Coordinates of C-alpha atoms in Angstrom, one line a residue:
Chain A
M15 CA -9.0 -50.4 -18.6
S16 CA -7.7 -49.7 -15.1
E17 CA -10.1 -49.7 -12.1
K18 CA -8.6 -46.5 -11.0
P19 CA -10.4 -43.3 -12.2
N20 CA -9.4 -41.1 -15.0
I21 CA -8.1 -37.7 -13.9
L22 CA -7.8 -34.6 -16.0
I23 CA -5.8 -31.7 -14.6
V24 CA -6.7 -28.2 -15.9
G25 CA -4.1 -25.7 -15.0
A26 CA -0.9 -27.7 -14.6
G27 CA 1.2 -25.2 -12.8
A28 CA 3.1 -26.1 -9.6
I29 CA -0.1 -27.1 -7.8
G30 CA -1.8 -29.0 -10.6
S31 CA 1.4 -30.8 -11.7
F32 CA 2.2 -31.8 -8.1
Y33 CA -1.2 -33.3 -7.2
G34 CA -1.4 -34.9 -10.7
A35 CA 1.9 -36.6 -9.8
I36 CA 0.5 -37.9 -6.5
L37 CA -2.5 -39.4 -8.3
K38 CA -0.2 -40.9 -10.9
Q39 CA 1.7 -42.5 -8.0
A40 CA -1.6 -43.9 -6.8
G41 CA -2.1 -45.6 -10.2
C42 CA -4.6 -43.3 -11.8
S43 CA -4.6 -42.3 -15.4
V44 CA -3.6 -38.6 -15.3
S45 CA -4.0 -36.3 -18.3
V46 CA -3.4 -32.6 -18.5
V47 CA -4.8 -29.6 -20.4
L48 CA -2.1 -27.0 -21.1
R49 CA -1.6 -23.8 -23.0
S50 CA 1.8 -22.3 -23.2
E51 CA 3.6 -25.4 -21.9
Y52 CA 1.8 -27.8 -24.2
E53 CA 4.8 -28.6 -26.5
T54 CA 7.3 -28.9 -23.7
V55 CA 5.2 -31.3 -21.6
R56 CA 4.2 -33.3 -24.6
T57 CA 7.8 -33.9 -25.4
R58 CA 9.4 -34.2 -22.0
G59 CA 6.6 -34.8 -19.5
I60 CA 6.5 -33.1 -16.1
R61 CA 9.6 -33.0 -13.9
I62 CA 9.1 -32.7 -10.2
N63 CA 11.9 -32.5 -7.7
S64 CA 10.4 -33.3 -4.3
P65 CA 11.5 -34.3 -0.8
L66 CA 9.1 -37.3 -1.5
G67 CA 11.5 -38.4 -4.2
D68 CA 11.5 -37.9 -8.0
L69 CA 7.8 -37.5 -8.9
S70 CA 8.4 -36.8 -12.6
Y71 CA 5.8 -38.3 -14.9
T72 CA 4.6 -38.5 -18.4
P73 CA 0.9 -37.6 -18.5
D74 CA -1.4 -40.2 -20.1
A75 CA -2.4 -37.5 -22.6
V76 CA -1.7 -33.8 -23.1
Y77 CA -4.5 -31.7 -24.4
R78 CA -5.0 -28.1 -25.5
D79 CA -7.9 -25.9 -26.5
G80 CA -10.0 -27.4 -29.2
D81 CA -9.0 -31.0 -28.6
T82 CA -11.7 -33.6 -27.9
L83 CA -11.4 -36.3 -25.3
P84 CA -12.0 -40.0 -25.9
Q85 CA -14.1 -40.1 -22.7
A86 CA -15.0 -37.6 -20.0
P87 CA -12.8 -37.8 -17.0
D88 CA -14.0 -39.1 -13.6
Y89 CA -12.4 -36.2 -11.9
L90 CA -11.5 -32.9 -13.4
I91 CA -9.1 -31.1 -11.1
L92 CA -9.0 -27.3 -11.6
C93 CA -5.9 -25.5 -10.3
V94 CA -5.8 -22.2 -12.2
K95 CA -5.4 -19.0 -10.3
V96 CA -8.7 -17.2 -9.4
L97 CA -8.4 -14.0 -11.3
P98 CA -10.9 -11.5 -12.6
G99 CA -10.0 -12.1 -16.3
V100 CA -10.1 -15.9 -16.0
D101 CA -13.5 -17.5 -16.8
R102 CA -13.1 -20.7 -15.0
A103 CA -16.4 -22.1 -16.0
A104 CA -15.4 -21.7 -19.7
L105 CA -12.1 -23.5 -18.9
V106 CA -13.9 -26.5 -17.5
R107 CA -16.9 -26.8 -19.8
P108 CA -15.3 -28.5 -22.8
W109 CA -13.8 -31.3 -20.8
I110 CA -16.5 -32.6 -18.5
G111 CA -19.3 -35.1 -18.8
P112 CA -22.5 -35.3 -16.8
A113 CA -20.9 -37.5 -14.1
T114 CA -17.5 -35.8 -14.0
C115 CA -16.7 -34.7 -10.4
L116 CA -15.2 -31.2 -10.3
V117 CA -12.4 -30.7 -7.9
L118 CA -11.0 -27.3 -7.0
I119 CA -7.6 -26.9 -5.5
E120 CA -7.5 -23.1 -5.2
N121 CA -7.1 -20.4 -2.6
G122 CA -9.6 -18.0 -1.2
I123 CA -13.2 -17.5 -0.1
D124 CA -16.4 -18.0 -2.1
I125 CA -14.5 -19.3 -5.1
E126 CA -16.7 -22.3 -5.7
R127 CA -20.0 -20.6 -6.5
E128 CA -19.0 -19.7 -10.1
L129 CA -18.4 -23.4 -10.9
A130 CA -21.4 -24.7 -8.9
D131 CA -23.6 -22.3 -10.8
A132 CA -22.1 -23.2 -14.2
C133 CA -22.2 -27.0 -13.6
P134 CA -25.1 -27.5 -11.1
K135 CA -25.4 -31.2 -11.7
N136 CA -21.8 -32.2 -11.4
P137 CA -20.5 -33.2 -7.9
L138 CA -18.1 -30.5 -6.6
I139 CA -15.2 -31.0 -4.2
S140 CA -13.4 -28.1 -2.7
C141 CA -9.8 -28.4 -1.5
L142 CA -7.3 -26.3 0.3
A143 CA -3.6 -27.1 -0.4
F144 CA -1.0 -26.6 2.3
I145 CA 2.1 -26.8 0.2
A146 CA 5.2 -24.9 -0.8
A147 CA 5.9 -25.6 -4.5
S148 CA 6.9 -23.5 -7.4
R149 CA 7.3 -23.7 -11.1
T150 CA 10.9 -23.2 -12.0
A151 CA 10.7 -23.6 -15.8
P152 CA 8.2 -24.9 -18.4
G153 CA 7.2 -28.4 -17.2
E154 CA 9.5 -28.2 -14.2
I155 CA 8.3 -28.0 -10.6
E156 CA 10.2 -27.7 -7.4
H157 CA 8.3 -29.1 -4.4
Q158 CA 9.9 -27.6 -1.3
A159 CA 7.7 -28.9 1.5
Y160 CA 4.3 -29.9 2.9
G161 CA 1.5 -31.0 0.7
K162 CA -1.5 -31.8 2.9
L163 CA -5.0 -31.3 1.4
V164 CA -8.1 -30.3 3.3
M165 CA -11.1 -31.6 1.3
G166 CA -14.8 -31.6 1.4
R167 CA -17.9 -31.5 -0.7
F168 CA -19.2 -28.1 -1.6
P169 CA -21.0 -26.5 0.1
D170 CA -20.8 -29.0 2.9
G171 CA -20.8 -32.7 3.8
L172 CA -18.9 -35.6 2.4
D173 CA -19.8 -38.0 -0.4
D174 CA -18.3 -41.1 -2.1
H175 CA -16.3 -38.9 -4.4
S176 CA -14.6 -37.1 -1.5
H177 CA -13.8 -40.4 0.2
N178 CA -12.6 -42.1 -3.0
L179 CA -10.4 -39.2 -4.0
A180 CA -9.0 -38.8 -0.5
A181 CA -8.0 -42.5 -0.5
L182 CA -6.2 -42.0 -3.8
F183 CA -4.2 -39.0 -2.6
R184 CA -3.3 -40.8 0.5
E185 CA -2.2 -43.9 -1.5
G186 CA -0.1 -41.5 -3.6
G187 CA 1.7 -40.4 -0.4
I188 CA 0.1 -37.2 1.0
N189 CA -2.1 -36.4 4.0
V190 CA -5.7 -35.5 3.5
D191 CA -8.0 -34.1 6.1
L192 CA -11.6 -34.7 5.1
T193 CA -14.0 -32.1 6.4
E194 CA -17.8 -31.8 6.4
Q195 CA -17.3 -28.0 6.6
V196 CA -15.0 -27.0 3.9
I197 CA -16.1 -23.4 3.9
A198 CA -15.3 -23.1 7.6
E199 CA -11.9 -24.5 6.7
R200 CA -11.5 -21.8 4.0
W201 CA -12.3 -19.2 6.6
R202 CA -9.7 -20.6 9.0
K203 CA -7.1 -20.4 6.2
C204 CA -8.2 -16.9 5.3
L205 CA -7.8 -15.8 8.8
W206 CA -4.0 -15.8 8.1
N207 CA -4.0 -15.3 4.3
T208 CA -6.4 -12.4 4.1
P209 CA -4.4 -10.1 6.4
F210 CA -0.8 -11.2 5.6
N211 CA -0.9 -11.8 1.9
P212 CA -2.3 -8.5 0.6
L213 CA -0.4 -6.5 3.2
S214 CA 2.9 -8.0 2.1
V215 CA 2.1 -6.9 -1.4
L216 CA 1.2 -3.3 -0.2
A217 CA 4.5 -3.3 1.6
N218 CA 6.3 -4.3 -1.6
G219 CA 7.2 -7.8 -0.5
A220 CA 7.7 -7.4 3.3
D221 CA 8.3 -10.8 5.0
T222 CA 6.2 -12.0 7.9
L223 CA 8.5 -10.7 10.7
T224 CA 8.9 -7.3 9.0
I225 CA 5.1 -7.1 8.9
L226 CA 4.7 -8.0 12.6
D227 CA 7.7 -6.0 13.9
T228 CA 6.9 -2.7 12.1
E229 CA 5.6 0.0 14.5
G230 CA 1.8 -0.8 14.6
G231 CA 2.3 -3.9 12.5
E232 CA 1.1 -6.6 14.9
A233 CA -1.8 -4.4 15.9
L234 CA -2.8 -4.0 12.3
I235 CA -2.6 -7.7 11.7
R236 CA -4.8 -8.3 14.8
A237 CA -7.3 -5.7 13.6
L238 CA -7.5 -7.3 10.1
M239 CA -7.9 -10.8 11.7
A240 CA -10.7 -9.5 14.0
E241 CA -12.5 -8.2 10.9
V242 CA -12.1 -11.6 9.1
I243 CA -13.6 -13.3 12.2
A244 CA -16.5 -10.8 12.2
V245 CA -17.3 -11.4 8.5
A246 CA -17.1 -15.1 8.9
A247 CA -19.4 -15.0 11.9
A248 CA -21.9 -12.9 9.9
D249 CA -21.7 -15.5 7.2
G250 CA -22.4 -18.3 9.6
F251 CA -18.9 -19.5 10.5
T252 CA -17.7 -19.0 14.0
M253 CA -14.0 -18.8 14.8
E254 CA -12.7 -18.5 18.3
P255 CA -11.0 -15.1 18.9
E256 CA -8.1 -17.1 20.5
L257 CA -7.1 -18.1 16.9
I258 CA -5.7 -14.6 16.5
D259 CA -3.1 -15.2 19.3
K260 CA -2.4 -18.7 18.0
N261 CA -1.8 -17.4 14.4
I262 CA 0.5 -14.7 15.5
K263 CA 2.5 -16.9 17.9
G264 CA 2.8 -19.5 15.2
T265 CA 4.0 -17.0 12.6
R266 CA 6.6 -15.6 15.1
K267 CA 7.9 -19.2 15.6
M268 CA 8.6 -19.7 11.9
P269 CA 11.6 -18.1 10.1
P270 CA 10.6 -14.9 8.3
Y271 CA 9.2 -15.7 4.9
K272 CA 7.5 -14.0 1.9
N273 CA 4.2 -15.6 1.2
S274 CA 3.2 -16.7 -2.3
M275 CA 1.1 -13.6 -3.1
A276 CA 4.2 -11.4 -2.3
L277 CA 6.4 -13.6 -4.5
D278 CA 3.9 -13.5 -7.4
Y279 CA 3.8 -9.7 -7.0
L280 CA 7.6 -9.4 -7.0
N281 CA 7.8 -11.7 -10.0
G282 CA 5.3 -9.5 -11.9
Q283 CA 2.6 -12.1 -11.8
P284 CA -1.1 -11.3 -11.2
I285 CA -2.3 -11.8 -7.6
E286 CA -5.5 -13.5 -6.4
L287 CA -6.7 -10.3 -4.7
D288 CA -10.4 -10.9 -5.0
A289 CA -10.3 -14.6 -4.0
V290 CA -8.3 -13.8 -0.8
L291 CA -9.5 -10.3 0.1
G292 CA -12.1 -8.8 -2.3
N293 CA -14.6 -11.6 -1.7
V294 CA -14.3 -11.2 2.1
V295 CA -15.0 -7.5 1.8
A296 CA -18.0 -8.2 -0.6
I297 CA -19.4 -10.6 2.0
A298 CA -18.8 -8.0 4.7
N299 CA -20.8 -5.5 2.7
R300 CA -23.6 -7.9 2.1
H301 CA -23.9 -8.4 5.9
Q302 CA -23.1 -4.7 6.7
V303 CA -20.1 -5.7 8.8
P304 CA -17.7 -2.7 9.0
V305 CA -14.2 -3.7 7.8
P306 CA -12.3 -0.4 7.5
H307 CA -8.9 -2.0 7.7
L308 CA -9.6 -4.7 5.1
E309 CA -11.3 -2.2 2.9
T310 CA -8.3 0.2 3.0
V311 CA -5.8 -2.6 2.0
L312 CA -8.1 -3.8 -0.8
T313 CA -8.7 -0.4 -2.3
A314 CA -5.1 0.7 -2.1
L315 CA -4.1 -2.5 -4.0
R316 CA -6.8 -1.9 -6.5
M317 CA -5.5 1.6 -7.2
R318 CA -2.2 0.0 -7.9
Q319 CA -3.4 -2.6 -10.4
P320 CA -3.5 -0.3 -13.5
A321 CA 0.2 0.7 -12.9
G322 CA 1.0 -3.0 -13.4
Chain B
M29 CA 23.1 48.9 5.6
S30 CA 19.6 48.4 4.0
E31 CA 16.5 49.1 6.0
K32 CA 15.2 45.8 4.8
P33 CA 15.8 42.8 7.1
N34 CA 18.5 40.2 6.8
I35 CA 17.1 36.8 5.7
L36 CA 18.9 33.5 6.1
I37 CA 17.4 30.5 4.3
V38 CA 18.2 27.0 5.8
G39 CA 17.4 24.3 3.3
A40 CA 17.5 26.0 -0.1
G41 CA 15.8 23.3 -2.1
A42 CA 13.0 24.3 -4.5
I43 CA 10.9 25.9 -1.8
G44 CA 13.6 27.7 0.1
S45 CA 15.3 29.0 -3.1
F46 CA 12.0 30.3 -4.5
Y47 CA 10.9 32.2 -1.4
G48 CA 14.5 33.5 -1.0
A49 CA 14.2 34.8 -4.6
I50 CA 10.9 36.6 -3.7
L51 CA 12.5 38.3 -0.7
K52 CA 15.5 39.2 -2.8
Q53 CA 13.1 40.8 -5.3
A54 CA 11.7 42.8 -2.3
G55 CA 15.2 44.2 -1.6
C56 CA 16.1 42.0 1.3
S57 CA 19.6 40.7 2.0
V58 CA 19.2 37.0 1.4
S59 CA 21.9 34.4 2.4
V60 CA 21.6 30.7 2.3
V61 CA 23.0 27.7 4.3
L62 CA 23.8 24.7 2.1
R63 CA 25.4 21.3 2.2
S64 CA 25.8 19.4 -1.0
E65 CA 25.1 22.4 -3.3
Y66 CA 27.4 24.8 -1.5
E67 CA 30.1 24.9 -4.2
T68 CA 27.6 25.2 -7.1
V69 CA 25.6 28.0 -5.6
R70 CA 28.7 29.8 -4.4
T71 CA 30.0 29.8 -8.0
R72 CA 26.9 30.3 -10.0
G73 CA 24.2 31.5 -7.7
I74 CA 20.6 30.1 -7.8
R75 CA 18.8 29.9 -11.2
I76 CA 15.0 30.0 -11.1
N77 CA 12.9 29.7 -14.2
S78 CA 9.4 30.9 -13.3
P79 CA 6.2 32.2 -14.9
L80 CA 6.9 35.3 -12.8
G81 CA 10.0 35.9 -14.9
D82 CA 13.7 35.0 -14.4
L83 CA 14.1 35.0 -10.6
S84 CA 17.7 33.9 -10.6
Y85 CA 19.9 35.5 -7.9
T86 CA 23.2 35.5 -6.2
P87 CA 22.7 35.1 -2.5
D88 CA 24.4 37.8 -0.4
A89 CA 26.3 35.0 1.3
V90 CA 26.5 31.3 1.1
Y91 CA 27.3 29.4 4.3
R92 CA 27.9 25.8 5.3
D93 CA 28.3 23.9 8.6
G94 CA 30.9 25.4 10.8
D95 CA 30.8 28.9 9.3
T96 CA 30.0 31.8 11.6
L97 CA 27.8 34.7 10.7
P98 CA 28.8 38.4 10.9
Q99 CA 25.4 39.1 12.5
A100 CA 22.3 37.0 13.4
P101 CA 19.6 37.2 10.7
D102 CA 16.4 39.0 11.4
Y103 CA 14.5 36.1 9.9
L104 CA 15.7 32.5 9.6
I105 CA 13.5 30.6 7.1
L106 CA 13.6 26.9 7.5
C107 CA 12.5 24.8 4.5
V108 CA 14.0 21.4 5.0
K109 CA 11.8 18.3 4.8
V110 CA 10.3 17.1 8.1
L111 CA 11.9 13.7 8.4
P112 CA 12.6 11.4 11.4
G113 CA 16.3 11.5 10.8
V114 CA 16.5 15.3 10.5
D115 CA 17.1 17.3 13.8
R116 CA 15.7 20.6 12.8
A117 CA 16.5 22.3 16.1
A118 CA 20.1 21.4 15.5
L119 CA 20.0 22.8 12.0
V120 CA 18.7 26.1 13.2
R121 CA 20.6 26.6 16.5
P122 CA 24.1 27.8 15.1
W123 CA 22.6 30.5 13.0
I124 CA 20.1 32.4 15.3
G125 CA 20.4 35.2 17.7
P126 CA 18.0 36.0 20.6
A127 CA 15.8 38.2 18.4
T128 CA 15.8 36.1 15.2
C129 CA 12.4 35.3 14.0
L130 CA 12.0 31.6 13.0
V131 CA 9.9 31.0 9.9
L132 CA 8.8 27.5 8.9
I133 CA 7.7 26.9 5.4
E134 CA 7.0 23.2 5.7
N135 CA 4.2 20.7 5.3
G136 CA 2.2 18.8 7.9
I137 CA 0.6 18.9 11.2
D138 CA 2.3 19.5 14.6
I139 CA 5.6 20.3 13.0
E140 CA 6.2 23.5 14.9
R141 CA 6.5 22.2 18.4
E142 CA 10.0 20.8 18.0
L143 CA 11.3 24.3 17.1
A144 CA 9.1 26.1 19.6
D145 CA 10.5 23.9 22.4
A146 CA 14.1 24.3 21.2
C147 CA 13.9 28.1 20.8
P148 CA 11.2 29.2 23.3
K149 CA 12.2 32.9 23.3
N150 CA 12.4 33.4 19.5
P151 CA 9.3 34.5 17.6
L152 CA 8.0 31.7 15.5
I153 CA 6.0 32.1 12.2
S154 CA 4.4 29.1 10.6
C155 CA 3.7 29.1 6.8
L156 CA 2.0 26.8 4.3
A157 CA 3.2 27.1 0.8
F158 CA 0.7 26.5 -2.1
I159 CA 3.2 26.1 -4.9
A160 CA 4.4 23.8 -7.6
A161 CA 8.2 24.0 -7.9
S162 CA 10.9 21.4 -8.3
R163 CA 14.7 21.3 -8.2
T164 CA 15.9 20.2 -11.6
A165 CA 19.7 20.3 -10.9
P166 CA 22.1 21.6 -8.2
G167 CA 21.2 25.3 -7.8
E168 CA 18.5 25.1 -10.5
I169 CA 14.8 25.4 -9.8
E170 CA 11.8 25.2 -12.0
H171 CA 8.8 27.1 -10.6
Q172 CA 5.8 25.7 -12.4
A173 CA 2.8 27.6 -10.8
Y174 CA 1.2 29.2 -7.8
G175 CA 3.2 30.4 -4.9
K176 CA 0.8 31.7 -2.3
L177 CA 1.7 31.6 1.4
V178 CA -0.7 31.2 4.3
M179 CA 1.1 32.6 7.3
G180 CA 0.5 33.2 11.0
R181 CA 2.2 33.2 14.4
F182 CA 2.6 29.9 16.1
P183 CA 0.5 28.8 17.9
D184 CA -2.0 31.5 17.0
G185 CA -2.4 35.2 16.4
L186 CA -0.4 37.7 14.4
D187 CA 2.5 40.0 15.4
D188 CA 4.7 42.6 13.8
H189 CA 7.0 39.9 12.4
S190 CA 4.1 38.3 10.5
H191 CA 2.9 41.6 9.2
N192 CA 6.4 42.8 8.1
L193 CA 7.3 39.5 6.5
A194 CA 4.0 39.3 4.7
A195 CA 4.5 42.8 3.3
L196 CA 8.0 41.8 2.0
F197 CA 6.7 38.7 0.3
R198 CA 3.9 40.7 -1.3
E199 CA 6.4 43.3 -2.4
G200 CA 8.4 40.5 -4.0
G201 CA 5.4 39.5 -6.0
I202 CA 3.4 36.7 -4.3
N203 CA 0.1 36.5 -2.4
V204 CA 0.1 36.0 1.3
D205 CA -2.9 35.2 3.4
L206 CA -2.3 36.2 7.0
T207 CA -4.2 34.1 9.5
E208 CA -4.7 34.2 13.3
Q209 CA -5.3 30.4 13.2
V210 CA -2.4 28.9 11.4
I211 CA -3.0 25.5 12.9
A212 CA -6.6 25.5 11.7
E213 CA -5.2 26.3 8.2
R214 CA -2.7 23.3 8.5
W215 CA -5.7 21.0 9.3
R216 CA -7.5 22.4 6.2
K217 CA -4.5 21.6 4.0
C218 CA -4.1 18.2 5.6
L219 CA -7.7 17.4 4.9
W220 CA -6.5 16.9 1.3
N221 CA -2.9 16.0 1.8
T222 CA -3.3 13.4 4.5
P223 CA -5.6 11.2 2.5
F224 CA -4.2 11.7 -1.0
N225 CA -0.5 11.9 -0.5
P226 CA 0.2 8.7 1.4
L227 CA -2.4 6.8 -0.6
S228 CA -0.7 7.7 -3.9
V229 CA 2.6 6.3 -2.5
L230 CA 0.9 3.1 -1.4
A231 CA -0.6 2.9 -4.9
N232 CA 3.0 3.3 -6.3
G233 CA 2.4 6.8 -7.7
A234 CA -1.3 6.7 -8.7
D235 CA -2.5 10.1 -9.9
T236 CA -5.5 11.9 -8.4
L237 CA -8.1 10.6 -10.8
T238 CA -6.9 7.0 -10.7
I239 CA -7.2 7.2 -6.9
L240 CA -10.8 8.6 -7.1
D241 CA -12.0 6.4 -10.0
T242 CA -10.7 3.0 -8.7
E243 CA -13.5 0.8 -7.3
G244 CA -14.0 2.0 -3.7
G245 CA -11.4 4.8 -4.2
E246 CA -13.6 7.8 -3.7
A247 CA -15.3 6.1 -0.7
L248 CA -11.9 5.5 0.8
I249 CA -10.8 9.1 0.3
R250 CA -14.1 10.2 1.9
A251 CA -13.5 7.9 4.9
L252 CA -9.9 9.1 5.3
M253 CA -11.1 12.8 5.2
A254 CA -13.9 12.1 7.7
E255 CA -11.2 10.7 10.1
V256 CA -9.0 13.8 9.6
I257 CA -12.0 16.0 10.5
A258 CA -12.7 13.9 13.6
V259 CA -9.1 14.2 14.8
A260 CA -8.9 17.9 14.1
A261 CA -12.2 18.4 16.0
A262 CA -10.9 16.4 19.0
D263 CA -7.8 18.6 18.9
G264 CA -10.0 21.8 18.9
F265 CA -10.2 22.6 15.3
T266 CA -13.6 22.3 13.7
M267 CA -14.0 21.8 9.9
E268 CA -17.3 21.6 8.2
P269 CA -18.1 18.2 6.7
E270 CA -19.1 19.9 3.5
L271 CA -15.3 20.4 2.9
I272 CA -15.1 16.8 1.9
D273 CA -17.5 17.3 -1.0
K274 CA -15.7 20.5 -2.0
N275 CA -12.3 18.9 -1.9
I276 CA -13.4 16.0 -4.0
K277 CA -15.2 18.2 -6.6
G278 CA -12.2 20.5 -6.7
T279 CA -9.9 17.6 -7.3
R280 CA -12.1 16.2 -10.1
K281 CA -12.1 19.5 -11.8
M282 CA -8.3 19.6 -12.1
P283 CA -6.3 17.5 -14.6
P284 CA -5.1 14.3 -13.0
Y285 CA -1.7 14.8 -11.3
K286 CA 0.8 13.1 -9.1
N287 CA 1.3 14.9 -5.8
S288 CA 4.7 15.8 -4.5
M289 CA 4.9 12.9 -2.0
A290 CA 4.2 10.5 -4.9
L291 CA 6.9 12.2 -7.0
D292 CA 9.4 12.1 -4.1
Y293 CA 8.6 8.4 -3.7
L294 CA 9.0 7.6 -7.4
N295 CA 12.3 9.5 -7.4
G296 CA 13.6 7.5 -4.5
Q297 CA 13.5 10.4 -2.1
P298 CA 12.3 10.1 1.5
I299 CA 8.7 11.1 2.2
E300 CA 7.3 13.3 5.0
L301 CA 5.1 10.4 6.3
D302 CA 5.1 11.5 9.9
A303 CA 4.5 15.2 9.2
V304 CA 1.5 14.5 6.9
L305 CA 0.1 11.3 8.4
G306 CA 1.9 9.9 11.4
N307 CA 1.3 13.0 13.5
V308 CA -2.4 13.0 12.7
V309 CA -2.6 9.4 13.9
A310 CA -0.6 10.2 17.0
I311 CA -3.0 13.0 17.9
A312 CA -6.0 10.6 17.2
N313 CA -4.4 8.1 19.6
R314 CA -4.0 10.9 22.3
H315 CA -7.6 11.7 22.0
Q316 CA -8.8 8.1 21.5
V317 CA -10.4 8.9 18.2
P318 CA -10.6 5.7 16.1
V319 CA -8.9 6.2 12.7
P320 CA -8.8 2.7 11.2
H321 CA -8.3 3.8 7.6
L322 CA -5.5 6.3 8.4
E323 CA -3.9 3.7 10.6
T324 CA -3.9 1.1 7.9
V325 CA -2.3 3.4 5.3
L326 CA 0.3 4.6 7.8
T327 CA 1.3 1.1 9.0
A328 CA 1.4 -0.3 5.5
L329 CA 3.8 2.5 4.4
R330 CA 5.9 2.0 7.5
M331 CA 6.3 -1.7 6.6
R332 CA 7.6 -0.6 3.3
Q333 CA 10.2 1.9 4.5
P334 CA 12.9 -0.7 5.4
A335 CA 12.7 -2.1 1.8
G336 CA 13.8 1.3 0.6

């Protein structure tokens, strides 16, 4: 048996496959739980084309619903999309032991509680991925750029699990920022994502510069960002208002691009509307913070959902 | 020569063709100015299937750009869509004499000023059409239901032209409500149209009940309506807040339907975004009335425009 921990990836899309590859590079045992891509990955492994080199690997084991594990993993890494129809606690429960550390690499705000409530005794690490990667075919991933993780214990602090896992990711070749305030980091990421992502969907896939350069567009983004800051503050997380300027200037410096939520929408995939926007509005309502701009975007998108 | 006035319809789509037919029924001379449907209508006339009976007619004359009239019309009825690229003053100017009464049958708020400024000496009548009618083929109109006009002099009052024209429309078989406050009537119609129409476009064609029954949907409609009331009040037109309840109850009593802006959008036609929403937000800005919900809907739709 290796001294390196056993990793189980649940939800081996682009994100899960990529970070599994990094831990494989670090010498971990990496297994995956799959549904539709089970046969493909069992036969051919996972192929990853990356600027870091060829990260393709054969998982140590490939599981599907109903299988039983020889031993509970040290870390279970959950990378499924956060969607209303997806019961993440149920996806995790069959695969964990009492000491398994749960690791979430997922977008959004307030997406940990469901798992923390379902598995109150398991350590829980929350991560934000700054990465551009996409699944191009079953078992095939294109890693375009970036890859940094921001990581901390949920709801705050750091523990041995965080330090050990960060060391493994770094050994595998990516940057990790450890944080004692992972929720604050989620709010900082949402400051950009919550305005830009859903708005690009409402605008049927408008890119960043189209959004900013439309008449009233930059003002709307600023108003949405100000609302996110107000909600975060009411929830105990202060962000400096100067971050709005910084985010807009930073966005204008980059080439125009369509964010992942817009791409999912254009590809007919479900979007993480609640994780990125709905939960922010729910927190606003709890604290009675008025968020008319966020609310309008959210409700208009909800009206559209039934039309598919 | 008939004692009945000469009518010229500019923009003989569903609305123009229908109200032309009504005046034809009343014994007026009715001519039309057309572009793409010139040859068809010249050859075959205008066919209108209506619950009022077969309203098909052969216009007394069919004109196109560059033609000259034997005499200026008594009434020029303008029924083109109010769109940023359409110079309505230029469409009207070649066809009017010094005494021609301009009649607008068009949607929206603040859509008269452009014509009033361009033709300051001509009488100007402003009308709202409550009708369900659509163009089904070149020169062919399906009149589904309703047809009432609300009519008054712009900017207010009534004059002989209003009374005479109303009498002709009534003689032709439709109801006319004369009003000394036509702008107030426009605000009352916008109280429904300004929230529902653009929102249904944002929601990619959601019908009235989908809009109201989506989580947060009725609350959003109420918030949008309250903003319209605040803007109208700042502009000098008071509407009772009870109208919000009335409008929502009335909408819930009707079968779910897609409004004309949603249908235009789904058919790839341009939408009257400025007439119905942009002008309301512009008036709000002039009076510094905050309209965050209206503003979000407007800007999100503007972002979408370039994508076609």
